[in-house]
């Protein structure tokens, strides 16, 4: 139990903004101290200005005194039991975290005892188990990193005020490599980054190291993230030169105690650009030798380098097809050179050819399907959740069900490129869960996307971590070449999940304070994709805003409804890719003349006098054929297709009768209006928390909700005025009149937007 | 007096980096509280991790308990006496500051009484006077802003532990407009910015307002800065469109309580680019009307808009010469449209013509001299301190002595473009003082640059603030058109000083923690240019690092020697402009082939087999002729020219005997070596403070000093190897051998450097 109060209102808070260090200390102005010393204890909580820097790792005192007392009795002594046997920076970090957390939350300084014990097989490389009773708490793991993860989990249980019987936990991650992908450029701009600029201060490295590097790694570790791709998939070969590798090594040093390994993006044409070669042909012996030497060099700088993420032959990036080679040829080039070091290649399947006029959403399967089985064992094909490009709602990518002989990773976008960026509220866990729980039927019912990427689908017996496809007899894995020491069970191609980071230099890391929930949810789902969106939302809210039940209820509710709200006012009923060109922020259904047809909006919504939507049935592009028969049946019929994907799969007549009884046109209008109203509800909900959340965080979110309402109205008005030209029907009752004529919206040109290259 | 301690070492500091809020509170872990409650008070100070965000406004408790007690007796009641009579946001800010400061420093909450009184003429618009005795403290001012300035000054006296007899102060600024110039682009890059990115979050404004805007304005006010030019002198016309003006208004709202007025840069071709006109000719009636309407529009958004800063016909910027008009025609175009609103135009004299092959340092006088007297009364010609471009050492610009009929402003560069940016330590006050105290002899001895810009030079009687040139009979000023309400005495062209800001999004504002001293020194000198560099250094050090005498002595000494150290290892003996091309960071004496000869290094150092340096005597470019005869005599002779400007004015034979007895070549070598050794001394000095400064700030500075030593060696080795090619002489004893051959240094290409457009 901890005293925690201030006698003064923070009237000078805005004149005196100094981030709070409110760990394990009580804060008492002098006058109060005399009061304290001369009178009985009078305790009350207070709200301190808070800039959000601490993320969910707040460690403020548990306000429930009874619970705090019971915690104090149990958490006075910890036994950390690991098979590693020697102390390490990771164990030091674990102890420091435990001390900071316990003393902050519970108000005592715990004793910590380190013990060596043989490995516990059920815990794998990163797993942990802990038990707590009156004699103390014991955290078991096979690795030091497992201990650190156990510490964070135990502290999370305390911070969310779990009852003491909940402190017997065994947990192992379902996916081995839980990565963040940073689309960060070397000039510190971040492609699709909306929280300031890149955290990596390249010019100042390696000598000058921002303390934030450690804080970043610590935040990653707290949610189980164990790898980070530092650079943009639209890659710059300079990162592979010695001048930069020494800087990469500096970052790797900072991250290592927290178990966060460094990966880089490889520019396919690097042998030409920085190697002086005439070609980057993956089958050219000189190119093969160059990459071998380059990768050997990287490992001299970073001995536990994780590997490469590659975007090739996609949106102008160079790649093997430039030399009439396949994606497999390209990926295997890197894989062979990385194998001896235990490195992996994540090869992105986000491709659509400039020469292919077929429906863009079909092209990944068209290109990658035939390559199944042709990749080396340390290649993972990385697939965006949907077949198009991180839309507010897409069906799952059919590629997940199309490559049974290849390790597949899911690429989720934490940064809200198409969902209002860092201005609008959109909690993404429900969207990710939709995809993870989608059934590919690739190996019969239950073949969910989650089971494809966690490696459990094709593995007999279901042991975890998976050993690739070997025991299913589909593909024989090579003996382990030397993966990271913590990958104790990584005897085969590791399982991978990737999240495109929403972090940046903004003080609160994510721009929108509530977007911290997306980073958190990504990490939690990467560890265990079976967690429910609701549970994660509740957990994050408690971690972030404390134990006020009203705050918890309201914020959780806001989070859980928020993504559907964005869908409603931007791209409802299966609409997609109708946003403004380039910046992807506001509406742009009129976008029709770009270098490629499949970059326009009209290509996707296909509005005409008859109706709206993209016919992807056999009568149209037949993208539907890439899915299992079960989906073809459900989605192929106007009657059975879920309405939230209707316009994705069908060109629907304006007068089509929807389940509500409305026509499509009326329903479309009402969805846009509904979206605006829901933003106003978000505003009201948030405003109801005034006084329950510190003023700084309250105001920060409030200002963004004000802007979101303006944005939502722009979306509604622009889209409805535009589509009305085709529908030629009046607005139904309840639709607020547009503030401006259509040409006003069409003329908006946002400049200097965040998030560009 | 305040208790302030922690029982725990900050062992978890790096794992748990949360900025300190160490205002007026004591921080006590729970266990210590019991100790405190059950035992006698045992007090000891502790060092908290500190990220530097608070700048010099720290308000930590006064450690000297006796002094603290005496303060507590005197500072319990304040009377704020102003002629404004009504309460205002500025007075609210003053009260909040006073409360925060007194309660933080002294540990009491003062009573504050507001009183109205008639104006005190000796205080002018921004001045203040305060007295303190046992009855309380009284702060007088004619304006609310004067009160705020008085509050900051009084708190500064407390924070630097002045004895009570020092609390009777009257202070008025010597210059009326004390401005920061931000070379910030709308995409948030900062030209010559080395502390992260632009503080102005244009996309999110006006709805979303970073709390840092207030903190910025508060920091400005604390050192007397009362205006800010938000945008780069290489201007973007978009800032003048309604989409941006509404955002500018948002920033102005945030700054206004702290008396910081907003100014913008005007792109001369804006009438074409955003106005749809065919010309930007300043004498074209359509252009005149367009600017009039545009300026009227700006004042609707920002009623107290300050005016424009303009870079025209310089380095590719558009300007009046594009239409065969003069700089005066251009400046007067804006001046006329701004006059009715009380706005001013700051017209930069940093020009050198693409068509003029004359010595670049002469061209400003050549171009602007003939225009003296042709500018409107609300035009101020803004001149960089030296005639070239912010070199580590230059003589003062001769233009300061060449335009007696024109109001002139000095432009100082706080950001260290040519002095190691945010990596190297260079306290700039000594450099600025060199220029401010230089005598132009324009009106006889004592005609210092400082007196030119503060308006006192040509004013009979010397009243301050000056009323322009009228009383000297040189120029008749127009009746006041309506300047800012606080400019009570601004009955003529205001006096102006400009500092190119070194601030950015870095947590500590300035990148290098010790570069905060430059921002501080700029503000203090802008208020009172008679302050000594040493006094400002001592004051800043005490404000920033507290009262530890050892820390004060060491840090002050480091600051005061630092600029000369940079000169020594980069451009000693009057060398100039021999830095790397583009980024202006490292050495580049070999730079010889650029679009313009006067952008190269060889143009300036003119090394050949005979000797080194630029002959600017009558035998050479005769730039010397632009200075008063006194300077011509001193600088014109090899024997009398100060050696620190020798190579600026003379081409000196390699064997020329220096005052030390060494040849020029040996002396040059020894200066470079000396610079490197001085950096090592800086390192040792700083390292001696370990344990006396919190670990976070200690480490931050230490890392930069490590990098600086590497940089200094690169400068030495590159320059000496390069010049040795011409000198053909061996290195004298004591010169460390170069780490690499010359071609290594020539091949260095730094990429993605901070500070570019």
Coordinates of N, CA, C and O in Angstrom, one line a residue, chain B residues 547-612:
Chain B
X547 N 23.2 24.2 -7.4 CA 24.1 25.0 -6.7 C 25.5 24.4 -6.4 O 26.3 25.0 -5.7
X548 N 25.7 23.2 -6.9 CA 27.0 22.5 -6.6 C 28.1 23.4 -7.2 O 28.2 23.6 -8.4
X549 N 29.0 23.9 -6.4 CA 30.0 24.8 -6.8 C 30.9 24.2 -7.8 O 31.3 24.8 -8.8
X550 N 31.3 22.9 -7.6 CA 32.2 22.3 -8.5 C 31.5 22.2 -9.9 O 32.1 22.4 -10.9
X551 N 30.3 21.8 -9.9 CA 29.5 21.6 -11.2 C 29.5 23.0 -11.9 O 29.8 23.1 -13.1
X552 N 29.2 24.0 -11.1 CA 29.1 25.4 -11.7 C 30.4 25.8 -12.3 O 30.5 26.3 -13.4
X553 N 31.5 25.6 -11.5 CA 32.8 26.0 -12.0 C 33.2 25.2 -13.3 O 33.6 25.8 -14.3
X554 N 33.0 23.9 -13.2 CA 33.5 23.1 -14.4 C 32.6 23.4 -15.6 O 33.1 23.6 -16.7
X555 N 31.3 23.4 -15.4 CA 30.5 23.6 -16.6 C 30.7 25.0 -17.2 O 30.8 25.2 -18.4
X556 N 30.8 26.0 -16.4 CA 31.0 27.4 -16.9 C 32.3 27.4 -17.6 O 32.4 28.0 -18.7
X557 N 33.3 26.9 -17.1 CA 34.6 26.9 -17.8 C 34.5 26.1 -19.1 O 35.0 26.6 -20.1
X558 N 33.8 25.0 -19.1 CA 33.6 24.3 -20.4 C 32.9 25.1 -21.4 O 33.3 25.2 -22.6
X559 N 31.8 25.8 -21.0 CA 31.1 26.6 -21.9 C 32.0 27.7 -22.5 O 32.0 27.9 -23.7
X560 N 32.7 28.4 -21.6 CA 33.4 29.6 -22.1 C 34.6 29.3 -23.0 O 34.9 30.1 -23.8
X561 N 35.1 28.1 -22.9 CA 36.3 27.8 -23.8 C 35.8 27.1 -25.0 O 36.6 26.9 -26.0
X562 N 34.5 26.7 -25.1 CA 34.1 25.7 -26.1 C 34.1 26.3 -27.5 O 34.5 25.6 -28.5
X563 N 33.7 27.5 -27.7 CA 33.7 28.0 -29.1 C 35.1 28.1 -29.7 O 35.3 27.8 -30.8
X564 N 36.0 28.6 -28.9 CA 37.4 28.7 -29.4 C 38.0 27.3 -29.7 O 38.8 27.2 -30.7
X565 N 37.5 26.3 -29.0 CA 38.0 25.0 -29.3 C 37.5 24.5 -30.7 O 38.2 24.0 -31.5
X566 N 36.2 24.8 -31.0 CA 35.7 24.5 -32.3 C 36.5 25.2 -33.4 O 36.8 24.7 -34.4
X567 N 36.7 26.5 -33.1 CA 37.5 27.3 -34.1 C 38.8 26.6 -34.3 O 39.3 26.4 -35.5
X568 N 39.5 26.2 -33.2 CA 40.8 25.6 -33.4 C 40.9 24.4 -34.2 O 41.8 24.2 -35.0
X569 N 39.9 23.5 -34.0 CA 40.0 22.2 -34.8 C 39.3 22.3 -36.1 O 39.4 21.3 -36.9
X570 N 38.6 23.4 -36.4 CA 37.9 23.4 -37.7 C 38.4 24.6 -38.6 O 38.9 24.3 -39.7
X571 N 38.4 25.8 -38.1 CA 38.8 26.9 -39.0 C 39.6 27.9 -38.2 O 39.1 29.0 -38.0
X572 N 40.8 27.6 -37.8 CA 41.6 28.5 -37.0 C 42.2 29.7 -37.8 O 42.2 29.6 -39.1
X573 N 42.6 30.7 -37.1 CA 43.4 31.8 -37.7 C 42.7 32.5 -38.8 O 43.4 33.1 -39.7
X574 N 41.4 32.5 -38.8 CA 40.6 33.3 -39.8 C 40.3 32.5 -41.0 O 39.6 33.0 -41.9
X575 N 40.6 31.2 -41.0 CA 40.0 30.3 -42.1 C 38.5 30.3 -42.0 O 37.9 30.5 -41.0
X576 N 37.9 30.1 -43.2 CA 36.4 30.1 -43.2 C 35.9 29.3 -44.4 O 36.6 29.2 -45.4
X577 N 34.7 28.8 -44.2 CA 34.0 28.2 -45.3 C 34.8 27.0 -46.0 O 34.7 26.8 -47.2
X578 N 35.4 26.2 -45.1 CA 36.2 25.1 -45.7 C 35.5 23.8 -45.2 O 36.1 22.7 -45.1
X579 N 34.2 23.9 -44.9 CA 33.5 22.7 -44.4 C 32.9 21.9 -45.6 O 32.9 22.3 -46.7
X580 N 32.5 20.7 -45.2 CA 31.9 19.8 -46.2 C 30.7 20.5 -46.9 O 30.0 21.3 -46.3
X581 N 30.5 20.2 -48.1 CA 29.4 20.8 -48.9 C 28.1 20.3 -48.4 O 27.9 19.2 -48.0
X582 N 27.1 21.2 -48.5 CA 25.7 20.8 -48.2 C 25.4 20.6 -46.7 O 24.6 21.4 -46.2
X583 N 26.0 19.7 -46.1 CA 25.6 19.4 -44.7 C 26.4 20.4 -43.7 O 26.0 20.5 -42.6
X584 N 27.5 21.0 -44.1 CA 28.2 22.0 -43.3 C 28.7 21.4 -42.0 O 28.8 22.2 -41.0
X585 N 28.9 20.1 -41.9 CA 29.3 19.5 -40.7 C 30.8 19.2 -40.5 O 31.5 19.8 -39.7
X586 N 31.3 18.4 -41.4 CA 32.7 18.0 -41.3 C 33.6 18.8 -42.2 O 33.1 19.8 -42.8
X587 N 34.9 18.4 -42.3 CA 35.8 19.2 -43.1 C 35.6 19.0 -44.6 O 35.2 17.9 -45.0
X588 N 35.9 20.0 -45.4 CA 35.8 19.9 -46.9 C 36.7 20.9 -47.6 O 36.3 21.5 -48.5
X589 N 38.0 21.1 -47.1 CA 38.8 22.1 -47.8 C 39.1 21.8 -49.3 O 39.4 22.7 -50.0
X590 N 38.8 20.6 -49.7 CA 39.0 20.2 -51.1 C 37.8 20.5 -52.0 O 37.9 20.4 -53.2
X591 N 36.8 21.0 -51.4 CA 35.5 21.2 -52.2 C 35.8 22.3 -53.2 O 36.1 23.5 -52.8
X592 N 35.7 22.0 -54.5 CA 36.2 23.0 -55.5 C 35.3 23.1 -56.7 O 35.4 24.0 -57.5
X593 N 34.4 22.1 -56.9 CA 33.6 22.2 -58.1 C 32.1 22.2 -57.7 O 31.5 21.1 -57.6
X594 N 31.5 23.4 -57.6 CA 30.1 23.5 -57.3 C 29.5 24.4 -58.3 O 30.2 25.1 -59.1
X595 N 28.2 24.6 -58.3 CA 27.5 25.4 -59.2 C 28.0 26.9 -59.1 O 28.0 27.6 -60.1
X596 N 28.4 27.3 -58.0 CA 29.0 28.6 -57.8 C 30.4 28.5 -57.2 O 30.5 27.8 -56.2
X597 N 31.3 29.3 -57.7 CA 32.6 29.3 -57.1 C 32.6 29.7 -55.6 O 33.3 29.2 -54.8
X598 N 31.7 30.7 -55.3 CA 31.7 31.1 -53.9 C 30.9 30.2 -53.0 O 30.6 30.6 -51.8
X599 N 30.6 29.0 -53.4 CA 30.1 28.0 -52.5 C 31.2 27.0 -52.2 O 31.1 26.1 -51.4
X600 N 32.4 27.1 -52.9 CA 33.4 26.1 -52.7 C 34.3 26.6 -51.5 O 34.2 27.7 -51.0
X601 N 35.2 25.6 -51.1 CA 36.2 26.0 -50.1 C 37.4 26.6 -50.6 O 37.9 27.6 -50.0
X602 N 37.8 26.2 -51.8 CA 39.1 26.7 -52.4 C 38.9 28.2 -52.7 O 39.9 29.0 -52.6
X603 N 37.7 28.7 -52.9 CA 37.5 30.1 -53.2 C 37.9 30.9 -51.9 O 38.3 32.0 -52.1
X604 N 37.8 30.3 -50.8 CA 38.0 31.1 -49.5 C 39.4 30.9 -48.9 O 39.9 31.8 -48.4
X605 N 39.9 29.6 -49.0 CA 41.2 29.5 -48.3 C 42.4 29.8 -49.3 O 43.4 30.2 -48.8
X606 N 42.2 29.6 -50.5 CA 43.2 30.0 -51.6 C 44.6 29.5 -51.3 O 45.6 30.1 -51.5
X607 N 44.6 28.2 -50.8 CA 45.9 27.6 -50.5 C 46.7 27.4 -51.8 O 46.1 27.0 -52.8
X608 N 47.9 27.8 -51.8 CA 48.8 27.5 -52.9 C 50.2 27.3 -52.4 O 50.4 27.2 -51.1
X609 N 51.2 27.1 -53.3 CA 52.5 26.8 -52.8 C 53.1 27.9 -52.0 O 54.0 27.7 -51.1
X610 N 52.6 29.1 -52.2 CA 53.2 30.3 -51.4 C 52.6 30.4 -50.0 O 53.3 30.7 -49.1
X611 N 51.3 30.2 -49.9 CA 50.7 30.4 -48.6 C 49.2 30.1 -48.6 O 48.7 29.4 -49.4
X612 N 48.5 30.7 -47.6 CA 47.2 30.4 -47.3 C 46.4 31.7 -47.0 O 46.9 32.6 -46.3

